[in-house]
CSV table of C-alpha atoms in Angstrom, one decimal:
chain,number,residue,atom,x,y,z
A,1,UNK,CA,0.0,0.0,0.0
A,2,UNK,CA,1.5,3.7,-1.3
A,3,UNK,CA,1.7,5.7,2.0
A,4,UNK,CA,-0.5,9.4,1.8
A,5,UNK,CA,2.9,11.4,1.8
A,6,UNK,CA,4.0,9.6,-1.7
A,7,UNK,CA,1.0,9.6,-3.0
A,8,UNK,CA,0.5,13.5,-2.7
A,9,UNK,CA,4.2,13.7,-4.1
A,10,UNK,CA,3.3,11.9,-7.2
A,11,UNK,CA,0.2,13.5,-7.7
A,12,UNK,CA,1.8,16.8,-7.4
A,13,UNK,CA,4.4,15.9,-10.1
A,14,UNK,CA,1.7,14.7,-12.2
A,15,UNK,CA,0.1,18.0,-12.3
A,16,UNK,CA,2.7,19.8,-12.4
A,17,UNK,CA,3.8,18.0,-15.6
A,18,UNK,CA,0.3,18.6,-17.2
A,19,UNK,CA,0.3,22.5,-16.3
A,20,UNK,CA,3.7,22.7,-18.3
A,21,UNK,CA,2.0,21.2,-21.0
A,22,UNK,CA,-1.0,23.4,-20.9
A,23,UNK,CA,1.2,26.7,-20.7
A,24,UNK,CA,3.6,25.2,-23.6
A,25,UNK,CA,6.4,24.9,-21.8
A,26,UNK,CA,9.4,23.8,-24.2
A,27,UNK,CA,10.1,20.6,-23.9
A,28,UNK,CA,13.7,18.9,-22.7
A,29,UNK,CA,15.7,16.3,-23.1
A,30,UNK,CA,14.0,14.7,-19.7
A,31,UNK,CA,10.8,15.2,-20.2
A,32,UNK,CA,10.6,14.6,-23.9
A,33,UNK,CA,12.4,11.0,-24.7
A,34,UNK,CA,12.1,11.6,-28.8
A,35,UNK,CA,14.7,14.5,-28.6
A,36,UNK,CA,18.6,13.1,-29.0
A,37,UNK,CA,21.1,15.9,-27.6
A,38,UNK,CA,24.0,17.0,-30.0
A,39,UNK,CA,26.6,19.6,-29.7
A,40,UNK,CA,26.8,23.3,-31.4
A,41,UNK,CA,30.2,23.9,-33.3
A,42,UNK,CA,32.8,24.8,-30.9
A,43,UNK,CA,33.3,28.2,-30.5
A,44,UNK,CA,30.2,28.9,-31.9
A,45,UNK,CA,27.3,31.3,-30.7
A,46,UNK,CA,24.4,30.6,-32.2
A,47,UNK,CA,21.2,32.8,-33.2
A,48,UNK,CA,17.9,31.0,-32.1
A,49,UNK,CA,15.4,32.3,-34.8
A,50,UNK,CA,11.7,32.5,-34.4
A,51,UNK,CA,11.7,30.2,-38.0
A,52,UNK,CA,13.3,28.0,-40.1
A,53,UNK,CA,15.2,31.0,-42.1
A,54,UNK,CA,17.8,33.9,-41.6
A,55,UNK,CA,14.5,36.4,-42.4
A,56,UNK,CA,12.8,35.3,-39.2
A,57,UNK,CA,13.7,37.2,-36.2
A,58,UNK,CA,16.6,36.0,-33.5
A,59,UNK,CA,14.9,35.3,-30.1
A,60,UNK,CA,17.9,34.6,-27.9
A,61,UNK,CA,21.6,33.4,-28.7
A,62,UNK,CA,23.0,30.1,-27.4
A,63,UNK,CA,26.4,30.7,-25.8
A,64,UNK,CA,29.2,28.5,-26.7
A,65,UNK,CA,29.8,25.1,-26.0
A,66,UNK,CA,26.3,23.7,-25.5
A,67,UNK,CA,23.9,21.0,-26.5
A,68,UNK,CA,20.6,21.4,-27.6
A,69,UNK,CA,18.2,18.8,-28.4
A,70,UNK,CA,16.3,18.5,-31.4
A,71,UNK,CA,12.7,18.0,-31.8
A,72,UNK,CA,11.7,17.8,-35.5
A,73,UNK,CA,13.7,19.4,-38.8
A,74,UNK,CA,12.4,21.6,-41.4
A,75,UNK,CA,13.3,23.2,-44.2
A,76,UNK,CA,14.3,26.9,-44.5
A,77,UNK,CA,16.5,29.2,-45.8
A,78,UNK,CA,20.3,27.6,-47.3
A,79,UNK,CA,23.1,28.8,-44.8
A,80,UNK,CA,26.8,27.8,-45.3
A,81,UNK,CA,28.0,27.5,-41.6
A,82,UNK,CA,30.8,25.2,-39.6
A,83,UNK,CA,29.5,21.7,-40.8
A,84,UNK,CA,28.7,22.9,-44.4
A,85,UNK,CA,25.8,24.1,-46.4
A,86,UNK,CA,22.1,22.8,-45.6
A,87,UNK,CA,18.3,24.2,-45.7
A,88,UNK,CA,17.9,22.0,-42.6
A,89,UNK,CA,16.6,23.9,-39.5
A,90,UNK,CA,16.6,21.9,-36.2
A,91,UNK,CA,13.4,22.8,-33.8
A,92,UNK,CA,15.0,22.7,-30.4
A,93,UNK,CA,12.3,24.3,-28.4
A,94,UNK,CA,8.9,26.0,-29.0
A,95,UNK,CA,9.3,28.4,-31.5
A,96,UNK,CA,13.2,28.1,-31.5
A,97,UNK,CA,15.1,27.1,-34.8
A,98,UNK,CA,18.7,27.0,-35.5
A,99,UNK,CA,20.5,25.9,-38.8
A,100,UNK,CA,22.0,22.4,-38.5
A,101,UNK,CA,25.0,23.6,-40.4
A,102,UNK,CA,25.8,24.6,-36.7
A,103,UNK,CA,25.1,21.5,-35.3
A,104,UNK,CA,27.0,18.3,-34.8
A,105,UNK,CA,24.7,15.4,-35.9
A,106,UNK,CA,26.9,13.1,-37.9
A,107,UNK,CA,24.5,14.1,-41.1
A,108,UNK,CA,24.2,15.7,-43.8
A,109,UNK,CA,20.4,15.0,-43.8
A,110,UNK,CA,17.5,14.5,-41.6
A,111,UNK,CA,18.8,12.9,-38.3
A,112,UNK,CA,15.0,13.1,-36.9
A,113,UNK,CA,11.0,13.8,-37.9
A,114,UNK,CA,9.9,16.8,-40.2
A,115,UNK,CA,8.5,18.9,-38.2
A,116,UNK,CA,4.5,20.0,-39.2
């Protein structure tokens, strides 16, 4: 039998897990199994853009050295960056896009789902 104090503990994380997905919350590597984690270029800070394409607008600017995961690929404008040229976009968070020519996936193609 589940004692009352571990029961309210995993009733609270289970809410708490379906308010984050009510508000939008972007996903992570934790929470969302799907994503794989790969590396930026080194050296490399990297404009998050609001869309798959070098006309949509930055909305923050990874620092460098860090992972990201991604979530679903698109394609977008053609960029010639660190690993190449590509119209891949990686989705790494909720309206968060970043060429994969900046990314470290082992691929020149799709490592995951289209996004849509």
């Amino acid at each position: 039998m589940m004692s009352r104090t571990r029961r309210s503990i995993l009733l609270t994380s289970a809410t708490a897990g379906a308010l984050l997905m009510v508000l939008g919350a972007s996903p992570t590597a934790s929470a969302e199994p799907d994503a794989v984690t790969y590396s930026v270029a080194p050296g490399v800070r990297l404009n998050v853009r609001s869309g798959p394409g070098t006309g949509y607008s930055i909305v923050r600017v990874l620092p460098e050295n860090v992972k990201v995961s991604i979530y679903c690929q698109t394609p977008g404008t053609t960029v010639s960056g660190y690993y190449g040229t590509s119209d891949i976009w990686d989705n790494i968070g909720n309206g968060e896009f970043v060429s994969d020519t900046y990314v470290s996936t082992g691929s020149d193609g799709y490592v995951t789902a289209h996004c849509g």
